[in-house]
Coordinates of C-alpha atoms and ligand atoms in Angstrom, one line a residue:
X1 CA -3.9 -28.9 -10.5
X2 CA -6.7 -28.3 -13.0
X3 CA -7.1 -25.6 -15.8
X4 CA -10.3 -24.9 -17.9
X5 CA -9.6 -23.8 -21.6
X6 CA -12.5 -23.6 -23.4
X7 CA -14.5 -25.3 -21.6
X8 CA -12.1 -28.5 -21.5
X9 CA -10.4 -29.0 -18.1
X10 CA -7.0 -29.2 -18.2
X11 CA -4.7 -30.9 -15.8
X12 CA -1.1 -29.1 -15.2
X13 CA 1.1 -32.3 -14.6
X14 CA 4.4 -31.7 -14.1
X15 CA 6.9 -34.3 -15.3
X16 CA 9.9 -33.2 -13.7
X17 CA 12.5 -35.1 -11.9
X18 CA 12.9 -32.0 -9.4
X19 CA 9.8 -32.4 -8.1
X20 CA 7.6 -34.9 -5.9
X21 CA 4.8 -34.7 -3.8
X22 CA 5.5 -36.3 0.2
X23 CA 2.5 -36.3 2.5
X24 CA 1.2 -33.1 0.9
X25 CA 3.6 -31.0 0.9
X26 CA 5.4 -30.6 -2.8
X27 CA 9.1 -30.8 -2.4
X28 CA 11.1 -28.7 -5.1
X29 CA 14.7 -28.2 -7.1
X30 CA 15.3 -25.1 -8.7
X31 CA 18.6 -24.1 -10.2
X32 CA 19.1 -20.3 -10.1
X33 CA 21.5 -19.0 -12.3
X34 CA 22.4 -15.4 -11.8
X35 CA 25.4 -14.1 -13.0
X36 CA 28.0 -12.0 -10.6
X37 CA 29.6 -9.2 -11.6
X38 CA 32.6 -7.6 -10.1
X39 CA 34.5 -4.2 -11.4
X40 CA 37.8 -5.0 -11.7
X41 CA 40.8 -2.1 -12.7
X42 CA 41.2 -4.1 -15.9
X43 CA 37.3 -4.1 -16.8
X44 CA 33.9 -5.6 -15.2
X45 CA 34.1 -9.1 -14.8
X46 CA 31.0 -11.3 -15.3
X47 CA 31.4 -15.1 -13.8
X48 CA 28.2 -17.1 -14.4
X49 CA 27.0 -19.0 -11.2
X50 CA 24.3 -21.5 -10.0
X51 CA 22.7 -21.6 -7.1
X52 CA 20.6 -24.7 -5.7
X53 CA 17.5 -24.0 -4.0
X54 CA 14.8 -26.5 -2.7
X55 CA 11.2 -25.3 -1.9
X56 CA 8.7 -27.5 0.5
X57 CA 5.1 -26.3 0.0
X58 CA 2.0 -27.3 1.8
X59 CA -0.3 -28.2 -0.8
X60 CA -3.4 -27.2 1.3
X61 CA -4.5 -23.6 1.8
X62 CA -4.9 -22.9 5.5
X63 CA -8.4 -21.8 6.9
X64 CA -7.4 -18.1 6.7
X65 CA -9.1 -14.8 8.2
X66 CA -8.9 -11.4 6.9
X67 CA -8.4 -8.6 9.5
X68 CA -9.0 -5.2 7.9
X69 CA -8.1 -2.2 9.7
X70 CA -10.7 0.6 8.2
X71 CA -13.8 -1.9 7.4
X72 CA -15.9 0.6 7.1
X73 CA -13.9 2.2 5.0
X74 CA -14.9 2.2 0.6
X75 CA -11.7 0.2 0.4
X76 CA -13.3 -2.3 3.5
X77 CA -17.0 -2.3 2.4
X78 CA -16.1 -2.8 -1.2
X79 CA -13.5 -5.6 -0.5
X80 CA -16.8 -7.5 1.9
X81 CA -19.6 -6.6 -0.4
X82 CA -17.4 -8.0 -3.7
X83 CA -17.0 -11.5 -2.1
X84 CA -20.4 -11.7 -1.0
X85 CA -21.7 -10.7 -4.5
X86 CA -19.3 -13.4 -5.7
X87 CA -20.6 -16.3 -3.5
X88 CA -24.0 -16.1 -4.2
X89 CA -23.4 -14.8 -7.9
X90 CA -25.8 -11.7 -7.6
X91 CA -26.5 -9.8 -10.8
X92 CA -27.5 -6.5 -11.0
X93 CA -27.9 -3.8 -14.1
X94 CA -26.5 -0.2 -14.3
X95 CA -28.3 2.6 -16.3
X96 CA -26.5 1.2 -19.4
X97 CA -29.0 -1.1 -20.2
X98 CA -31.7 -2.6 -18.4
X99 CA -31.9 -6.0 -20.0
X100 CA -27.5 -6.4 -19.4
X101 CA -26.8 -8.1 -16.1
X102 CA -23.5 -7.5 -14.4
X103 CA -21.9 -10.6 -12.6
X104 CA -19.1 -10.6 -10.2
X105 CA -15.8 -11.1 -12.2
X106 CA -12.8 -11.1 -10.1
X107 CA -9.6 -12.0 -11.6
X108 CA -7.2 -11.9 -8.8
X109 CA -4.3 -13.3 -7.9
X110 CA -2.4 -13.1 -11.8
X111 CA -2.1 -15.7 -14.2
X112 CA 0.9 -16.8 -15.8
X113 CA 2.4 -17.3 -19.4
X114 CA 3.8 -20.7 -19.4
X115 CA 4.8 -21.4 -22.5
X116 CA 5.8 -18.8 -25.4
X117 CA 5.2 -20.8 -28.6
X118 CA 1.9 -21.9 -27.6
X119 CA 0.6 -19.0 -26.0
X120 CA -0.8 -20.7 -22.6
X121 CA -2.1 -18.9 -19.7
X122 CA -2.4 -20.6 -16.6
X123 CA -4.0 -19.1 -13.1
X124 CA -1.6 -19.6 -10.1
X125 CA -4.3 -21.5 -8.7
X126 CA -3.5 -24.2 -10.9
X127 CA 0.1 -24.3 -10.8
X128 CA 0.1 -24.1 -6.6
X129 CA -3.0 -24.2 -4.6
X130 CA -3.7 -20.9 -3.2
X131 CA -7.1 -19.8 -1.5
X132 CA -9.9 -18.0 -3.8
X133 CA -11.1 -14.5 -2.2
X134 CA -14.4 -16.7 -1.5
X135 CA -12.6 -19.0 1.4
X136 CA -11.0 -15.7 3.6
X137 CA -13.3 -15.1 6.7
X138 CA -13.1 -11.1 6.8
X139 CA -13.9 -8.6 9.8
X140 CA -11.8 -5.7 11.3
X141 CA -12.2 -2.4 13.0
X142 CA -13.5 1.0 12.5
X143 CA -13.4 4.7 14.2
X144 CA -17.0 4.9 12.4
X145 CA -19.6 2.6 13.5
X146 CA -21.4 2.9 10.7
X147 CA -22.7 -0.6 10.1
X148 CA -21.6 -2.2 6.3
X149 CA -24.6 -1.3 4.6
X150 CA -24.5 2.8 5.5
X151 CA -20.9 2.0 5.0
X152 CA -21.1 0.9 1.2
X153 CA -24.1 3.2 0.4
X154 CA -21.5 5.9 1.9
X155 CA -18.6 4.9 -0.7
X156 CA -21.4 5.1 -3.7
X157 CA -18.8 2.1 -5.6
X158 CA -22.1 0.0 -6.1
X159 CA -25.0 0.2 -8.2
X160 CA -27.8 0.7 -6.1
X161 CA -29.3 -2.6 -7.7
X162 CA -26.4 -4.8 -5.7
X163 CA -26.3 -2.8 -2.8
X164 CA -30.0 -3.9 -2.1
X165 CA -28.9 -7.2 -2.9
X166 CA -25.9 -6.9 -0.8
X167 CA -28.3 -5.5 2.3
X168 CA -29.0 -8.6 4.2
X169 CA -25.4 -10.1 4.4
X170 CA -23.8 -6.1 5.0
X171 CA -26.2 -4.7 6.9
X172 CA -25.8 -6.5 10.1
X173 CA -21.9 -6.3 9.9
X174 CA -21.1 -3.5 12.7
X175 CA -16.9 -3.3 12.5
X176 CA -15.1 -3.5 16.0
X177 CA -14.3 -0.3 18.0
X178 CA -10.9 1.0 16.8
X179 CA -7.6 2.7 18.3
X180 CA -8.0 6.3 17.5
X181 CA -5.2 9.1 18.3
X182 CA -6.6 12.1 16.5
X183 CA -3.2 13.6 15.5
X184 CA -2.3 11.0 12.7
X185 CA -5.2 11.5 10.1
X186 CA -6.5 14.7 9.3
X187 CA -8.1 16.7 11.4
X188 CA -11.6 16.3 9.1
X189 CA -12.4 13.1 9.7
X190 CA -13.0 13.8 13.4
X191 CA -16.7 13.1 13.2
X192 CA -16.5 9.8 11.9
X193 CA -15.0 8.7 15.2
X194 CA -17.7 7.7 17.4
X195 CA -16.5 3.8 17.9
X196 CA -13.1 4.0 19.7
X197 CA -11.8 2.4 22.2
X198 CA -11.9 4.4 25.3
X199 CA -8.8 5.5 27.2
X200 CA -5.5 7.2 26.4
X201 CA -3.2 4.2 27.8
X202 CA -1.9 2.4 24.6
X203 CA -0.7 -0.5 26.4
X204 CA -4.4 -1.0 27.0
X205 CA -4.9 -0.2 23.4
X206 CA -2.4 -3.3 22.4
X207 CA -3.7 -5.5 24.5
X208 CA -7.3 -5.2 23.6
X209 CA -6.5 -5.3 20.2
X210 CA -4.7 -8.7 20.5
X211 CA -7.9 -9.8 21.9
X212 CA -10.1 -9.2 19.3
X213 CA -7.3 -11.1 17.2
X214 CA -7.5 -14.0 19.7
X215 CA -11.5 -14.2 19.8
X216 CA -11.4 -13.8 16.2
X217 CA -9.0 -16.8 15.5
X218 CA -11.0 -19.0 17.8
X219 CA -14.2 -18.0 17.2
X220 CA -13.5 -19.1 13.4
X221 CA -10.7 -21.9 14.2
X222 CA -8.4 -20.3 11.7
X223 CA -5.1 -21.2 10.8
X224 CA -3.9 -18.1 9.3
X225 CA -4.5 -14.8 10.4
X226 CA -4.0 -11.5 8.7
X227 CA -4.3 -8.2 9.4
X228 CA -4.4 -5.7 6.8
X229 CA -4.7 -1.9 7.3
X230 CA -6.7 -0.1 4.8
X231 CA -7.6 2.9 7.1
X232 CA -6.7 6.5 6.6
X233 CA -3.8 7.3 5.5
X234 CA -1.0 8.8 8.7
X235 CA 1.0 11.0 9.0
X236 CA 4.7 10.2 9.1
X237 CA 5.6 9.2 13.2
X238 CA 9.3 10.0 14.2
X239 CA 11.8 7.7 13.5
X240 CA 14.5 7.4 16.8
X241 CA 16.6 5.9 18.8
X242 CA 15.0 5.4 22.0
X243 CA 11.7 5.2 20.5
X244 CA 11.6 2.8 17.6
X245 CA 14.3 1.1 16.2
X246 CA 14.9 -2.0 17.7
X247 CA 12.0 -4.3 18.9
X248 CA 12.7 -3.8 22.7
X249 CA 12.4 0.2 21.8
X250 CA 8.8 0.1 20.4
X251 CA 7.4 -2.4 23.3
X252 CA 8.5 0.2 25.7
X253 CA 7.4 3.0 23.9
X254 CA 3.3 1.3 23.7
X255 CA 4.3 0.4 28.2
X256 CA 5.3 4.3 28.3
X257 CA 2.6 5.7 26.4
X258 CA 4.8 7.5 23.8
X259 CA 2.9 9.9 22.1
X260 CA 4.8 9.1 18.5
X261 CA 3.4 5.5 18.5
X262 CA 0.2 5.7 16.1
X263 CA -2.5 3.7 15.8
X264 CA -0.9 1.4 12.5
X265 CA 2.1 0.9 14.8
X266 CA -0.3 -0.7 17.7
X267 CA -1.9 -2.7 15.1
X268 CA 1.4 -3.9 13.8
X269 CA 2.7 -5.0 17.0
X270 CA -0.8 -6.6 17.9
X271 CA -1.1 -8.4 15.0
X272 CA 3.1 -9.7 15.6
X273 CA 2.5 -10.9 19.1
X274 CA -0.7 -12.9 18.1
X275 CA 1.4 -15.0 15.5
X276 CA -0.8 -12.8 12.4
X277 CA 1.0 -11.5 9.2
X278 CA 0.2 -7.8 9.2
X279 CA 0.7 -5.4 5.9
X280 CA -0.4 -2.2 5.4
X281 CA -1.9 -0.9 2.5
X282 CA -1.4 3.0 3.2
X283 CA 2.0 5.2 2.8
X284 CA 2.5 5.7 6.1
X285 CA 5.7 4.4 7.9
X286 CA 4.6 2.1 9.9
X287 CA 6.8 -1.0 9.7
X288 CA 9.1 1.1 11.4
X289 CA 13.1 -0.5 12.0
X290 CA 12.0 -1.8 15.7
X291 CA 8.8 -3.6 14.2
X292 CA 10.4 -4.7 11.2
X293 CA 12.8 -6.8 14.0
X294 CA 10.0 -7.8 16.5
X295 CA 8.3 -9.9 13.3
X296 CA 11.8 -11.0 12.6
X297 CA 11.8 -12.5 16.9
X298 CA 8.3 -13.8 15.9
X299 CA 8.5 -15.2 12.1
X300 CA 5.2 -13.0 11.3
X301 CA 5.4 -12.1 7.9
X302 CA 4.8 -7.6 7.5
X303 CA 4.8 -6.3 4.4
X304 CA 4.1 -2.6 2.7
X305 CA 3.4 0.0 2.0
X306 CA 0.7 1.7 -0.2
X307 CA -1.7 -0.2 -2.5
X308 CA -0.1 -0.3 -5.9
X309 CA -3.6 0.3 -7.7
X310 CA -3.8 2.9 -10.5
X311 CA -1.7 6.2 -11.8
X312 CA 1.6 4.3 -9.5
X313 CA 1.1 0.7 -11.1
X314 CA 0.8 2.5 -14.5
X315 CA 3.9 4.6 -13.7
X316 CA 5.8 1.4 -12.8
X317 CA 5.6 -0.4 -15.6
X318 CA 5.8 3.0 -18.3
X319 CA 8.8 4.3 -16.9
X320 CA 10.5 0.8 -17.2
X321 CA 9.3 1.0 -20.8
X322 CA 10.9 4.6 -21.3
X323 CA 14.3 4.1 -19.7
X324 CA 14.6 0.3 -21.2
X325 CA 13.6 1.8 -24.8
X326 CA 16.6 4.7 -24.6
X327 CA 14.1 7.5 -23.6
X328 CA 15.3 9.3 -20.9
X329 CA 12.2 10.5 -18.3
X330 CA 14.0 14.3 -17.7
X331 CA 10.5 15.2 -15.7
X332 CA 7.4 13.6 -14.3
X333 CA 4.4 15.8 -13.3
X334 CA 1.0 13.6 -11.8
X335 CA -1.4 15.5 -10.6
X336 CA -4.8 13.6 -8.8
X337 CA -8.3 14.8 -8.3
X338 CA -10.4 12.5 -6.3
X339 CA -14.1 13.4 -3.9
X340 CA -13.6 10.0 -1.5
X341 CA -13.1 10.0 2.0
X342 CA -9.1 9.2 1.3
X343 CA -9.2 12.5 -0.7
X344 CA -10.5 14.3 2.3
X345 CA -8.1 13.0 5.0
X346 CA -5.5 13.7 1.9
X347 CA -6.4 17.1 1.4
X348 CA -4.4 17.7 5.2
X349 CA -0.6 18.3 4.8
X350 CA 1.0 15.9 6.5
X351 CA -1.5 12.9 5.4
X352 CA -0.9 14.2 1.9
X353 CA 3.3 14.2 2.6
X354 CA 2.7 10.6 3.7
X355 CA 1.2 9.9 -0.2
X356 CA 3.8 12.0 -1.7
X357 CA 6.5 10.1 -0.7
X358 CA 5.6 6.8 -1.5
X359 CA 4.4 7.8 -4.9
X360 CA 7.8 9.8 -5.8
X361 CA 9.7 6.4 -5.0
X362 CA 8.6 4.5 -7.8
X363 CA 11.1 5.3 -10.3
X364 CA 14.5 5.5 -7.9
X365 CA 15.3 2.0 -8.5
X366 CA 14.9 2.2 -12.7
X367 CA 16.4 5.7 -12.7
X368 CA 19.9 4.0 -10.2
X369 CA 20.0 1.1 -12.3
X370 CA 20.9 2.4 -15.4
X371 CA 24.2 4.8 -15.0
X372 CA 23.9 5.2 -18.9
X373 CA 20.7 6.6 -19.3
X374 CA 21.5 8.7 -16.2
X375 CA 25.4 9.0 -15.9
X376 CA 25.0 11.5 -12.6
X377 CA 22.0 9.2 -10.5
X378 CA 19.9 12.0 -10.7
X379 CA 16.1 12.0 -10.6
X380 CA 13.8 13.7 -13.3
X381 CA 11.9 16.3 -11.8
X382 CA 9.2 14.9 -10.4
X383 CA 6.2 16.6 -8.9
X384 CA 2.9 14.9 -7.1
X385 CA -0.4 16.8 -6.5
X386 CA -3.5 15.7 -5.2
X387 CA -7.1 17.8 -4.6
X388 CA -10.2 16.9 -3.2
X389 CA -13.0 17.8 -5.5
X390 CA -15.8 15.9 -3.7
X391 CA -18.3 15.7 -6.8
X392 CA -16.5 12.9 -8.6
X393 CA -16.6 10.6 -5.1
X394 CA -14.8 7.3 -5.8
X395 CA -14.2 8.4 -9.5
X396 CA -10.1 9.2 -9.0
X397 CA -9.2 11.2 -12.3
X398 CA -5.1 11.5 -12.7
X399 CA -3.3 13.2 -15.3
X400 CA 0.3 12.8 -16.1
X401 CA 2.5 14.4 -18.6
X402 CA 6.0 12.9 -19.3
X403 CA 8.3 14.7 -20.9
X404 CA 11.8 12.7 -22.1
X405 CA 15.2 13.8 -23.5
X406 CA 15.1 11.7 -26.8
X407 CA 17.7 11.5 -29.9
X408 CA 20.2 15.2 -30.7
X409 CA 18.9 17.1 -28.1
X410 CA 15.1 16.3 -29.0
X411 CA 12.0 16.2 -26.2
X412 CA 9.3 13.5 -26.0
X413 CA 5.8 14.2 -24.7
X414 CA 3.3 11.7 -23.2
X415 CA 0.3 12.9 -21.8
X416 CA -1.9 10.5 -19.6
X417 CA -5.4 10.8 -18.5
X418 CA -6.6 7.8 -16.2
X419 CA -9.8 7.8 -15.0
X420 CA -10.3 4.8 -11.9
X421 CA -12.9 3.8 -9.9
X422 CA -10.4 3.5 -6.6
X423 CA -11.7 0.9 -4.6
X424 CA -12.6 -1.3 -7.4
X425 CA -9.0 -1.4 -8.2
X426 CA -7.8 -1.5 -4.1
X427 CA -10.4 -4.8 -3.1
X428 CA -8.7 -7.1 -5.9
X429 CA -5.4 -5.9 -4.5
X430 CA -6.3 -6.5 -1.1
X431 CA -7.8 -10.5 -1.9
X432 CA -4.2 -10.6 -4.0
X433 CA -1.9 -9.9 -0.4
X434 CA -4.1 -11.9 1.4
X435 CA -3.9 -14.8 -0.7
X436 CA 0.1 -14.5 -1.3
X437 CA 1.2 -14.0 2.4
X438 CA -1.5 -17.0 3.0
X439 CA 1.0 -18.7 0.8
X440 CA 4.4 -17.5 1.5
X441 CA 3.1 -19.2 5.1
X442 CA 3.2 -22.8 3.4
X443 CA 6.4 -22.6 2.0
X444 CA 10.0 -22.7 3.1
X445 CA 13.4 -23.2 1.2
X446 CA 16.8 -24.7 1.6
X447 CA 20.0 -23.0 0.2
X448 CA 21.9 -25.0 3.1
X449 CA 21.3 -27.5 5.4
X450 CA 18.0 -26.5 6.9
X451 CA 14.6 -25.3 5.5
X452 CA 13.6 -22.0 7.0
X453 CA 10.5 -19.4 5.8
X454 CA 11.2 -16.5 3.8
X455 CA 12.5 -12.8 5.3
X456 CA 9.8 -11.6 7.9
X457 CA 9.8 -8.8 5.0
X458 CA 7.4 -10.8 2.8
X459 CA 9.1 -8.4 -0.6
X460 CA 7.3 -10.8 -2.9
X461 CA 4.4 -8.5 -2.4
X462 CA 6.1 -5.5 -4.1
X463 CA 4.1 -5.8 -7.1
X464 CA 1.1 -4.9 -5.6
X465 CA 2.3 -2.0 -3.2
X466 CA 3.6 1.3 -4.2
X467 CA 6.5 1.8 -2.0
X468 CA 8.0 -1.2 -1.2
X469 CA 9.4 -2.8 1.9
X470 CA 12.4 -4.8 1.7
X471 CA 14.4 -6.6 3.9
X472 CA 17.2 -4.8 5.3
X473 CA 20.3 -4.3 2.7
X474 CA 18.4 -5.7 -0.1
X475 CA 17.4 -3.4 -3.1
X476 CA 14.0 -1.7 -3.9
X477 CA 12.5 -3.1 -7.0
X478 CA 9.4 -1.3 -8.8
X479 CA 9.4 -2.0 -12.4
X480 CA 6.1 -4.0 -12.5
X481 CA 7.4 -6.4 -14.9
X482 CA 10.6 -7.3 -12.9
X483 CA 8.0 -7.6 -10.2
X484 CA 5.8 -9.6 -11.8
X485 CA 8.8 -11.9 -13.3
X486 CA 10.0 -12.4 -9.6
X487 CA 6.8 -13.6 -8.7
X488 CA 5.8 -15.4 -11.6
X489 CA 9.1 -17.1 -11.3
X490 CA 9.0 -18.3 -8.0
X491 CA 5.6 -20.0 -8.3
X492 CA 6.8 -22.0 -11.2
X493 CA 9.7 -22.9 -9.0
X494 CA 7.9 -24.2 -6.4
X495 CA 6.0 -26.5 -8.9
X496 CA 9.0 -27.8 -9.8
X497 CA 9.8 -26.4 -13.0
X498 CA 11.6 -23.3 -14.4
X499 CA 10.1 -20.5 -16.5
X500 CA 11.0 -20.3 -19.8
X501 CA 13.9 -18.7 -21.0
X502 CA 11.9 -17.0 -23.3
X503 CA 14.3 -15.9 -25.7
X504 CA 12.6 -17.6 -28.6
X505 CA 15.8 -19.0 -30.2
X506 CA 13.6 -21.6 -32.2
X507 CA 12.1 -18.5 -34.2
X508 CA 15.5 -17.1 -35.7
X509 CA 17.4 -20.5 -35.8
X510 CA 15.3 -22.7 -38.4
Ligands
LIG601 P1 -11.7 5.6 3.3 O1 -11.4 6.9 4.0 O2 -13.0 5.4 2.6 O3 -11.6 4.4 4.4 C1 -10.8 4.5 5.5 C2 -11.5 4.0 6.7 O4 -10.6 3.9 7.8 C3 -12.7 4.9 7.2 O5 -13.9 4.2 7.3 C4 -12.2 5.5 8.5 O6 -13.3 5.7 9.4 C5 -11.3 4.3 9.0 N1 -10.3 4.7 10.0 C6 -9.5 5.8 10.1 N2 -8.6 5.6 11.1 C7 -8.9 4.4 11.7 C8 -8.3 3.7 12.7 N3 -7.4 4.2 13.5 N4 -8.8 2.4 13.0 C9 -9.8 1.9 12.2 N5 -10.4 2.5 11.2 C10 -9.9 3.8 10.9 O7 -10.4 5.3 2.4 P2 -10.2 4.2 1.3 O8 -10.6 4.8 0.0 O9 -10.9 2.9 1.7 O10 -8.7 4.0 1.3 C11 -8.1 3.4 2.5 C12 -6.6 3.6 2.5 O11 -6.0 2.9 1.3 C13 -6.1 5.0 2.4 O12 -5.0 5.2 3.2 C14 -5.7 5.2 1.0 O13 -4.7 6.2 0.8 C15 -5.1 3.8 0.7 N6 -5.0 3.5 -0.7 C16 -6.1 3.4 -1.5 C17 -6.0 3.1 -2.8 C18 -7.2 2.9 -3.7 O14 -7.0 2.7 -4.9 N7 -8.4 3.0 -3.2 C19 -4.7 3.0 -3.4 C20 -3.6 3.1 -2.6 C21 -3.8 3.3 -1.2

């Protein structure tokens, strides 16, 4: 475990007696306190408890592939064309300034804040081995068969300097042929579809997908495979007994031809059958109840839904800060104007109700959790729009006013313009799941007798996903910082060592 700051490399040794190293895998203690609360008649009762967990990690990454659903996508092409611009470290220059090179400067998967007095930061990387966006072999499938190059001069995300740099390593990527059932995205994006898989059986459909993920495993001798779908967004698909809510249902339903099972869904249960994690990066419902239980029969990690990348993440962290600070968030209006292909498809009803939903969830969970703020569990009003205005292109523009109920009666006001570039915020994002389901994959813990993996509902990925997906029974969590915290948390765990309390005690006790 090394660490450069300022240019002097730093080992991160831990000298721990919870902790030692057996054949490369790091075998780990961790105490877990959480306190249990009960309601009692005479009052709430708090008991302090401890729980012991122990954590085995495989030290070494696994050779991992990268299956994107959508590769042709400004999402895909961006994700390819950043890693390639990374590896060879191309520079290019915008209209800014001739002489004032851009480089390739991805910060992904976060760093931590290890100690408080001394201010030190320390990537994951160094504190557990985890893959760099650099090591994941990426392909994937398309309806458009556009080949990387048209693709990436199509999302106009890169200056035209890198994309002629990025010409000979994009232009001969062609994605695969892709599962297309016209109903689920918008009707406009019809005439991107000319490389589909022929037919109408989608049993034929699974199966040739689950070859592709064979050939693609073999061809590359991976380890760890992982598909990710960063298509268009769906529509909604029914939700039913009969249909989808147990593993048995859903098999039957792709053997039956169903016409409710969507393209994600074959994807999902593809990717499950060949042994690869599969999350989806798109507010759809995908990971329906009967999928959610065929990864459980499989231990195939899924997780979702909906890239947590820009007006959502800074929703999740701001309305933590209003409700923790004793402003009360009465309504929430966000509207979105954005000219991409994702606008397009999202400028069609139902894709758009898809969107809606999962970005209204993300302040249940701070709103239920604090019954003094709100006494009655009741929402703010809280209203979502989205346009297409196709001159700003990848440029998403969002504008959010907040209004809260503050001291006798009084009203707050926050206004919020955000302007993004989309897919430079969604590739990161992307490399981030990758590289944490690549890890979740290496480790598994003991709070018995016997080490098992984590939930097939890999939830540690909630910080980077709008609308989370939690094991069954468990609560939603979206305040980024309590997301962050559980994942910070847990890496430091499996090094061996807790995070710091952090309550700075040495400050006010001198
Ligand atoms: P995009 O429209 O540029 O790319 C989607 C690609 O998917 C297109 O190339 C399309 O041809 C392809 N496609 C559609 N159906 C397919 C199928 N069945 N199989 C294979 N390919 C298919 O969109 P984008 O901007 O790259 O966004 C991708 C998804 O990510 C969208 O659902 C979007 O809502 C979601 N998302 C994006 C962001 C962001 O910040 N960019 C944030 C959250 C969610």
């Amino acid at each position: 475990m090394s660490n450069q700051v300022n240019g002097i490399s730093k080992r991160l040794i831990v000298e721990s007696p919870n902790v030692k190293l057996v054949d490369g895998v790091l075998e780990s203690k961790f105490n877990y306190r959480k306190n249990h609360f009960e309601h009692r008649a005479d009052g709430l009762h708090v008991t302090p408890k401890e729980h012991e967990y122990s954590f085995k990690t495989v030290l070494k990454p696994r050779k991992t592939g990268l299956l994107l659903v959508g590769l042709g996508g400004n999402n895909g092409s961006t994700a390819v064309g950043s890693i390639y611009a990374n590896q060879y470290g191309m520079t290019w220059r915008t209209k800014e300034g001739s002489n004032q090179f851009r480089h390739p400067n991805c910060h992904c998967a976060p760093w931590l804040r290890l100690g408080a007095q001394n201010q030190i930061f320390v990537p994951f990387k160094d504190i557990v081995p985890i893959l760099s966006p650099n090591d994941l072999v990426i392909s994937g499938w398309d309806i458009s068969n556009s080949n990387l190059y048209d693709a990436m001069a199509r999302a106009k995300v890169f200056e035209p300097e890198l994309q002629e740099k990025l010409r000979p390593f994009m232009e001969p990527i062609v994605p695969l042929p892709s599962v297309y059932y016209p109903d689920f995205i918008a009707s406009n994006q019809g005439d991107r579809a000319n490389n589909v898989i022929p037919g109408s059986n989608k049993l034929e459909h699974l199966e040739h997908i689950r070859a592709d993920i064979r050939k693609f495993k073999q061809d590359h001798e991976l380890e760890c495979v992982i598909v990710l779908w960063t298509a268009n967004t769906e529509r909604y698909t029914d939700v039913r007994t009969g249909l989808n809510t147990t593993a048995d249902e859903i098999l039957k339903s792709i053997g039956s031809n169903e016409y409710e099972v969507s393209p994600s869904n074959i994807f999902a249960v593809a990717s499950i059958l060949e042994g690869a994690h599969y999350i989806n990066g798109s507010p759809q419902n995908t990971l329906v109840p009967g999928i959610i239980e065929l990864a459980d029969r499989h231990n195939v990690f899924v997780g979702g839904d909906d890239f947590k990348s820009g007006q959502t993440k800074f929703k999740s962290a701001f309305v933590d800060f209003l409700v923790s600070s004793g402003l009360k968030p009465e309504c929430i209006v966000s509207y979105n104007h954005l000219g991409n292909n994702d606008g397009k498809n999202l400028s069609e009803a139902r894709q758009f109700r898809s969107k809606e939903i999962s970005k209204s969830s993300v302040v249940d969970d701070m709103v239920k959790s604090n019954q003094i703020l709100f006494p009655d569990a009741k929402n703010p009003d809280h209203c979502v729009v989205i346009k297409y205005v196709p001159f700003v292109a990848d440029s998403k523009r969002a504008m959010d006013e907040y209004i809260c109920s503050i001291f006798m009666g009084g009203k707050q006001t926050f206004v919020v313009h955000n302007t993004c570039e989309d897919s430079l915020l969604a590739s990161p994002l992307i490399y981030d799941l990758a590289i944490l389901t690549e890890l979740a994959s290496r480790v598994t813990y003991k709070d018995g007798d016997d080490y098992k993996p984590f939930h097939s509902v890999l939830s540690i990925l909630s910080l980077l996903l709008k609308a989370p997906v939690v094991p069954p029974g468990t609560p939603i969590s979206n305040a980024f910082m309590r997301q962050f915290s559980t994942l910070t948390k847990l890496v430091t765990a499996l090094a061996g060592f807790p995070s710091d309390t952090d309550m700075q005690i040495e400050f006010f006790t001198q």
